[in-house]
Structures are given as C-alpha cells and as structure tokens.
Short mmCIF file of C-alpha atoms in Angstrom, two decimals:
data_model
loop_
_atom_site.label_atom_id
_atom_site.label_comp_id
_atom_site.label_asym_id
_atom_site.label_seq_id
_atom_site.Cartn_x
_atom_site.Cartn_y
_atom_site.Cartn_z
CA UNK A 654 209.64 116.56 107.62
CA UNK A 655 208.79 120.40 107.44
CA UNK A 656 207.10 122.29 110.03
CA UNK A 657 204.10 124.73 109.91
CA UNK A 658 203.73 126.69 113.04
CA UNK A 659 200.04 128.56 112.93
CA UNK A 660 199.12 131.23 114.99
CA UNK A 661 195.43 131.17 115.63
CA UNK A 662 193.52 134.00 117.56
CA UNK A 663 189.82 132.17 117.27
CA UNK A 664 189.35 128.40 117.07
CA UNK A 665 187.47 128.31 114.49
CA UNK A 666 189.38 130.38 112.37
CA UNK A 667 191.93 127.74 111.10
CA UNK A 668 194.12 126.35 108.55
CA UNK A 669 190.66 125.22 107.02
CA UNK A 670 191.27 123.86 103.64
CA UNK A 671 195.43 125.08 103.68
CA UNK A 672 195.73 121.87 106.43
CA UNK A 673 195.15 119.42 104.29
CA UNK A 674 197.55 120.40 101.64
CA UNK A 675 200.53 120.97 104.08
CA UNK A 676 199.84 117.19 105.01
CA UNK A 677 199.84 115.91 101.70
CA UNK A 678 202.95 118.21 101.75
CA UNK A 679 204.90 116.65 104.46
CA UNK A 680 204.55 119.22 106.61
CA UNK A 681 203.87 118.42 110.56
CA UNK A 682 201.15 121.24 111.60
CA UNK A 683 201.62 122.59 115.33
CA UNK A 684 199.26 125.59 116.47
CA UNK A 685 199.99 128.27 119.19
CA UNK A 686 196.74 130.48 120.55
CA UNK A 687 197.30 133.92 120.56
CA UNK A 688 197.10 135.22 124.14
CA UNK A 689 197.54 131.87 125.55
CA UNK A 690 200.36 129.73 124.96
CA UNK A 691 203.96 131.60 125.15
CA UNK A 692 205.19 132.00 121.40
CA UNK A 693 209.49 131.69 122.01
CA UNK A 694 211.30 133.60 119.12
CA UNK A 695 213.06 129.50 118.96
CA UNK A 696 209.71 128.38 117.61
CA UNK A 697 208.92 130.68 115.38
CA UNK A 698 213.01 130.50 114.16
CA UNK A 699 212.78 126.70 113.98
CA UNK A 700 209.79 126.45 111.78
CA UNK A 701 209.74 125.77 107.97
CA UNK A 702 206.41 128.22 107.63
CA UNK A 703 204.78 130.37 109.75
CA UNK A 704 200.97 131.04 109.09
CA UNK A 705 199.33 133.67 111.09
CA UNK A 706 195.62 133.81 111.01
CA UNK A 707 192.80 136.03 111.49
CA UNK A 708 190.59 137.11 114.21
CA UNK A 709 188.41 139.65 115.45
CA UNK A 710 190.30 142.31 117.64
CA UNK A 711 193.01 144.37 115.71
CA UNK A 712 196.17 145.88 115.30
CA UNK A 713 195.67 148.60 116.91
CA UNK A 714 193.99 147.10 119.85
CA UNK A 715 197.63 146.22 121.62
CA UNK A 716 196.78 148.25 124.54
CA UNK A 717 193.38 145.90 124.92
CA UNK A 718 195.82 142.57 123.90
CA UNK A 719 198.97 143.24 124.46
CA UNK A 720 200.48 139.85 123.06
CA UNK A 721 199.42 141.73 119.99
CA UNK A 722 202.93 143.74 120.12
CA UNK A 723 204.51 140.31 120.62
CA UNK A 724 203.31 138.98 117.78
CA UNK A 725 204.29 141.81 115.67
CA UNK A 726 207.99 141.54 116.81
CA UNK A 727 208.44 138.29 116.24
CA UNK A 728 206.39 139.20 112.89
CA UNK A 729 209.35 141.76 112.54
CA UNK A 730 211.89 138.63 113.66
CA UNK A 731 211.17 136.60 110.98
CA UNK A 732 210.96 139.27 108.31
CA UNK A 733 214.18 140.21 108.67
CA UNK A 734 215.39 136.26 108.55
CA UNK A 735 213.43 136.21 105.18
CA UNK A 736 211.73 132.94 106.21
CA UNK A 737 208.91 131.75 104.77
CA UNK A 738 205.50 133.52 106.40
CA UNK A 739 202.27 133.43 105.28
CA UNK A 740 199.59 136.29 107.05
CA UNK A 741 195.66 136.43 106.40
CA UNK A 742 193.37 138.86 107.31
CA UNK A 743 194.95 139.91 110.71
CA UNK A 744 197.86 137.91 110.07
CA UNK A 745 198.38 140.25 106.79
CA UNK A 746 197.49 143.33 108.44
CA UNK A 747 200.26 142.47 111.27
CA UNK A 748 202.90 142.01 108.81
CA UNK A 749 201.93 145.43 107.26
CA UNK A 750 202.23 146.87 110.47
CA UNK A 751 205.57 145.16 111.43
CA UNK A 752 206.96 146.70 107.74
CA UNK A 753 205.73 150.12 109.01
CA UNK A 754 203.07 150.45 106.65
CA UNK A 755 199.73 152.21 108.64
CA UNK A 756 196.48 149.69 109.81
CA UNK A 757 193.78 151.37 110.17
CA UNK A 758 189.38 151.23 109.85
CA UNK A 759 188.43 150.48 106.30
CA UNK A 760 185.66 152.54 104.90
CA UNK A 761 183.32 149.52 105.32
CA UNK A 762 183.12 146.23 106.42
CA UNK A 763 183.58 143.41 104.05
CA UNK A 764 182.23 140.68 105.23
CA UNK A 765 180.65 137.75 102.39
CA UNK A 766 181.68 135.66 99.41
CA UNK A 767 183.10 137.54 95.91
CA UNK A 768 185.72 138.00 93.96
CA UNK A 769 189.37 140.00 93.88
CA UNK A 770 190.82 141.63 91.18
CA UNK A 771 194.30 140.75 90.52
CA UNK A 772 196.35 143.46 89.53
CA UNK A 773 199.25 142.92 86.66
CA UNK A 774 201.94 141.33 89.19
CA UNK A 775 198.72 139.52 91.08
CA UNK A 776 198.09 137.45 87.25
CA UNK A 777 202.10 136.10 87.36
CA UNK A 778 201.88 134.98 91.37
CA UNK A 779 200.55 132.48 93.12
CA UNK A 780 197.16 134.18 92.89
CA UNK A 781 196.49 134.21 89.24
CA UNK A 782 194.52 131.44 89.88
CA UNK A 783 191.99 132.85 91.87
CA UNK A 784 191.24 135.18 88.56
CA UNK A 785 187.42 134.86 88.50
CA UNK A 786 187.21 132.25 92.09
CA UNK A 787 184.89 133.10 94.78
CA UNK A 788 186.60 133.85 98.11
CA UNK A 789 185.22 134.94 101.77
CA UNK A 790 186.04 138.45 102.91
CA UNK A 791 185.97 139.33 106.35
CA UNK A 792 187.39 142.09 107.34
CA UNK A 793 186.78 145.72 108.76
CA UNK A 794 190.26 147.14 108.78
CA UNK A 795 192.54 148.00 105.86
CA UNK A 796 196.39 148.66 105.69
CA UNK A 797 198.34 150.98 103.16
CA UNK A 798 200.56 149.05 101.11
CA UNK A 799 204.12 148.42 102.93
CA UNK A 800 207.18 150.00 101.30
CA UNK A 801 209.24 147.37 98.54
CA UNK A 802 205.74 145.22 99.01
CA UNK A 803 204.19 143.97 95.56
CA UNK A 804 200.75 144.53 95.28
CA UNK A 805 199.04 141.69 93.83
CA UNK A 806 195.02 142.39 94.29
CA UNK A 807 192.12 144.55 95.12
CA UNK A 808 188.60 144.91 95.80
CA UNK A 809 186.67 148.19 95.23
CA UNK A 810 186.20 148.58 99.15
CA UNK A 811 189.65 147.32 100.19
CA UNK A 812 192.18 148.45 97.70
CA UNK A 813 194.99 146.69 99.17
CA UNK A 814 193.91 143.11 99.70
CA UNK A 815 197.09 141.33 99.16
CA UNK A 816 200.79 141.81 98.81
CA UNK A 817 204.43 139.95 98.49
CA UNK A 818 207.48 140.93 100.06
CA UNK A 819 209.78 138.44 97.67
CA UNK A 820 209.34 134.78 97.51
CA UNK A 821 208.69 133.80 100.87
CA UNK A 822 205.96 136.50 102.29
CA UNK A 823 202.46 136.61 101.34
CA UNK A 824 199.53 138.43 103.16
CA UNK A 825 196.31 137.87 101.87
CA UNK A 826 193.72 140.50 103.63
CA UNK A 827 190.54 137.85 102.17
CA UNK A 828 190.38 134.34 103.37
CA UNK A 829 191.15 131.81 100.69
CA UNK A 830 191.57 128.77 104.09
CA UNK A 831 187.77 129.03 105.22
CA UNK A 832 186.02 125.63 104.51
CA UNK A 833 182.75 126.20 103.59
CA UNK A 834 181.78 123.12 105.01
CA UNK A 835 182.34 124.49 108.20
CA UNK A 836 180.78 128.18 107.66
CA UNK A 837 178.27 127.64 110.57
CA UNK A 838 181.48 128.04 112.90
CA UNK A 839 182.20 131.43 111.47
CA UNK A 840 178.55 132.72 111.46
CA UNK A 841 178.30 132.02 115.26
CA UNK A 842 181.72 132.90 116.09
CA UNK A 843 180.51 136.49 114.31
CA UNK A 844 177.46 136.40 115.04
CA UNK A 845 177.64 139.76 116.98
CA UNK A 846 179.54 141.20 114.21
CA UNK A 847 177.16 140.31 111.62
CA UNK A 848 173.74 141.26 113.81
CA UNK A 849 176.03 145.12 114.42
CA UNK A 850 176.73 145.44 110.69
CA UNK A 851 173.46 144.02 109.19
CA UNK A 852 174.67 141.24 107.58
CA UNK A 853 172.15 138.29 106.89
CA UNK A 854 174.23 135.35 107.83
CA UNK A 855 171.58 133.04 105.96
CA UNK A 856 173.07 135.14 103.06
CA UNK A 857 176.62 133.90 103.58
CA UNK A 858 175.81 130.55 104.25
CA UNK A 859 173.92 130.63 101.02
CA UNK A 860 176.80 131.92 99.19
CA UNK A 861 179.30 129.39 100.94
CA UNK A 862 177.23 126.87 99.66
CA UNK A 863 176.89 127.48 96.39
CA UNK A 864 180.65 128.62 95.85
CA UNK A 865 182.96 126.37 98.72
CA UNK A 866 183.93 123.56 96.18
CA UNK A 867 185.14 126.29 93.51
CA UNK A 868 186.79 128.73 96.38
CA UNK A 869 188.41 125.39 97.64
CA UNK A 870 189.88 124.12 94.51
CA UNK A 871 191.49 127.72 93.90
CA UNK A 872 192.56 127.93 97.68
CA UNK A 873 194.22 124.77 96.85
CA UNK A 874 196.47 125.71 93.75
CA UNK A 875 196.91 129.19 95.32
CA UNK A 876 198.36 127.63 97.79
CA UNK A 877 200.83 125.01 95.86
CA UNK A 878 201.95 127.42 93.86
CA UNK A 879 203.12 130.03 96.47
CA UNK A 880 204.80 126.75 98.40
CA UNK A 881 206.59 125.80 95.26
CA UNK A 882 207.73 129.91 94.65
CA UNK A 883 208.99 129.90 98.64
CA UNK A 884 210.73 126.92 97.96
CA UNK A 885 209.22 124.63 99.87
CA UNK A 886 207.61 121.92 97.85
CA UNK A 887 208.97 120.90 94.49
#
C-alpha cells in the first residue's frame, strides 16, 4: 500500500473530504502536528505523498514558530527529490517560499465560499473541473508566483491561487478538502479571525450549506485526476 504523510498545523483543518479518496485509493493516511511531533527527513523521504495543510500563523512568522523553517526545508527536501507533494493554503504558500518565490500580506482577507478562475493551463490540469464549483477561501496572505511554476488559477483578490511545478507538485492557496459538514469546526477554530475581520460566520455556514455537496464532488475529481497525473493511481 501507498503512504500519505499529512502535515496538519490545526486539528480541525484536515484531509476533510481528500481522506476518503486516498482510502478508496489504497493509501494508509499517517498525520504529524506541526510544532509537536518531530518530522525526520526519513518520513517525509519514505512517503508516497506528502500533503501539507493550512493553518493560521504564517510564513513569515518563523521567528514566532520556528518549526516553520523546518518545515520549509524539508519542503525544499522533497522538491528537489521531485516526489509527489501536495500544499494548501499554508502548505502552498510554504512551497512558494521554499522555491524562493516572496509570501507576503494579501491586500485583503479572503475568507468564504466562491469560485476561481482557471487560467488557460488551469482548464487542461487537474483543476478544470472546478470551472464554475464553489470552494472555501481562507486566507490572508498571498505569494508571487515561484519561478518555472505553472499558474493554473486566480481570484480577483488573490491573483495567484494555485500553481504546478510538473506532475507531482500542486499548491492550491483555496481549500478544495474542507467538509462542509464539518464547517462549525472551522468557524470556532476562527472565530477570532472572523469577529477581527467582520466576517458573519452565519454567512459561511449558510454558504457551506448550500454549496458542500457540489464543492465536494469537484474536490473529489480534482483530486483523482491530479493522483492519476503524479502517477499514483491508475
């Protein structure tokens, strides 16, 4: 069987609705917490996929967490293996960062249920078919697009909301994995987020409601597809 390792920085911020397709995969899923458990360059070597998640503190905050540099060189490790790795939201901006590309404060926070616009190379990836799909943003910093990265979709706030570097690296800045099901999880986690930038969480859960089985099913294929292009499903 394959192996998924998943590097989570909040509980509730998941494999969500990816788990359940890495099962039906035959993949084993093993998580590490960020800041907690020791990640060993021989785990992160000996995994088929490596999925780091998102979270609230940033790239730039090393000096605050400083197993935030760790992460980013073993980031850096498995880049230059060519591995399969997967980043979202912090896990994306982390990989930009570990390419050398800048991370830095968006000009606003994006934080609710819409869509992304793919751009040309975006509609003949993995992500063409989230063309018209709800997904959850989340997010208050940006990145510039690394150098030899493919940039595959935007938003009019974030222009740079996902790349590929080849087959086997995708960072998605949005968060295709969140299970609406569980969206009361992310509206308390946030809940100081949300109160500081004025979001109505009522809003969200709303909008997670009305959208989760659509933004599920397109989570789903998204993800199939881009196992299928690493080479790691047939």
């Amino acid at each position: 069987m394959m192996h998924c390792l998943a590097i989570r920085h909040v509980a509730f911020e998941d494999l969500g609705t990816f788990g359940p397709v890495l099962q039906e995969t035959g993949f084993t899923i093993g998580y590490a917490q960020a800041g907690v458990d020791r990640l060993s360059p021989g785990e992160w070597d000996a995994a088929d996929l490596v999925v780091v998640l998102g979270g609230p503190i940033g790239v730039n905050d090393q000096a605050l967490y400083p197993f935030l540099a760790e992460e980013i060189a073993l980031i850096n490790a498995r880049l230059a293996q060519g591995k399969p790795l997967l980043g979202i939201c912090l896990g994306a901006q982390m990989i930009a960062a570990a390419l050398g590309a800048r991370v830095y404060p968006g000009r606003a926070k994006e934080i609710g249920w819409g869509d992304v616009v793919l751009t040309e190379a975006g509609h003949i990836s993995a992500l063409s078919v989230l063309e018209g799909a709800p997904v959850l943003h989340w997010h208050g910093d940006t990145f510039d697009l690394p150098q030899g990265a493919t940039l595959l979709a935007s938003t009019s706030v974030a222009p740079h909301q996902a790349f590929s570097l080849g087959k086997n690296v995708l960072a998605l800045q949005f968060h295709p994995e969140a299970d609406a099901a569980r969206m009361d999880e992310w509206l308390v986690g946030h809940a100081c987020e949300l109160a500081y930038a004025g979001v109505d969480p009522r809003v969200i859960r709303a909008d997670a409601e009305k959208h989760g089985a659509a933004a599920a099913r397109g989570a789903t294929a998204m993800l199939r597809t881009w196992l299928r292009d690493a080479g790691l499903m047939s």
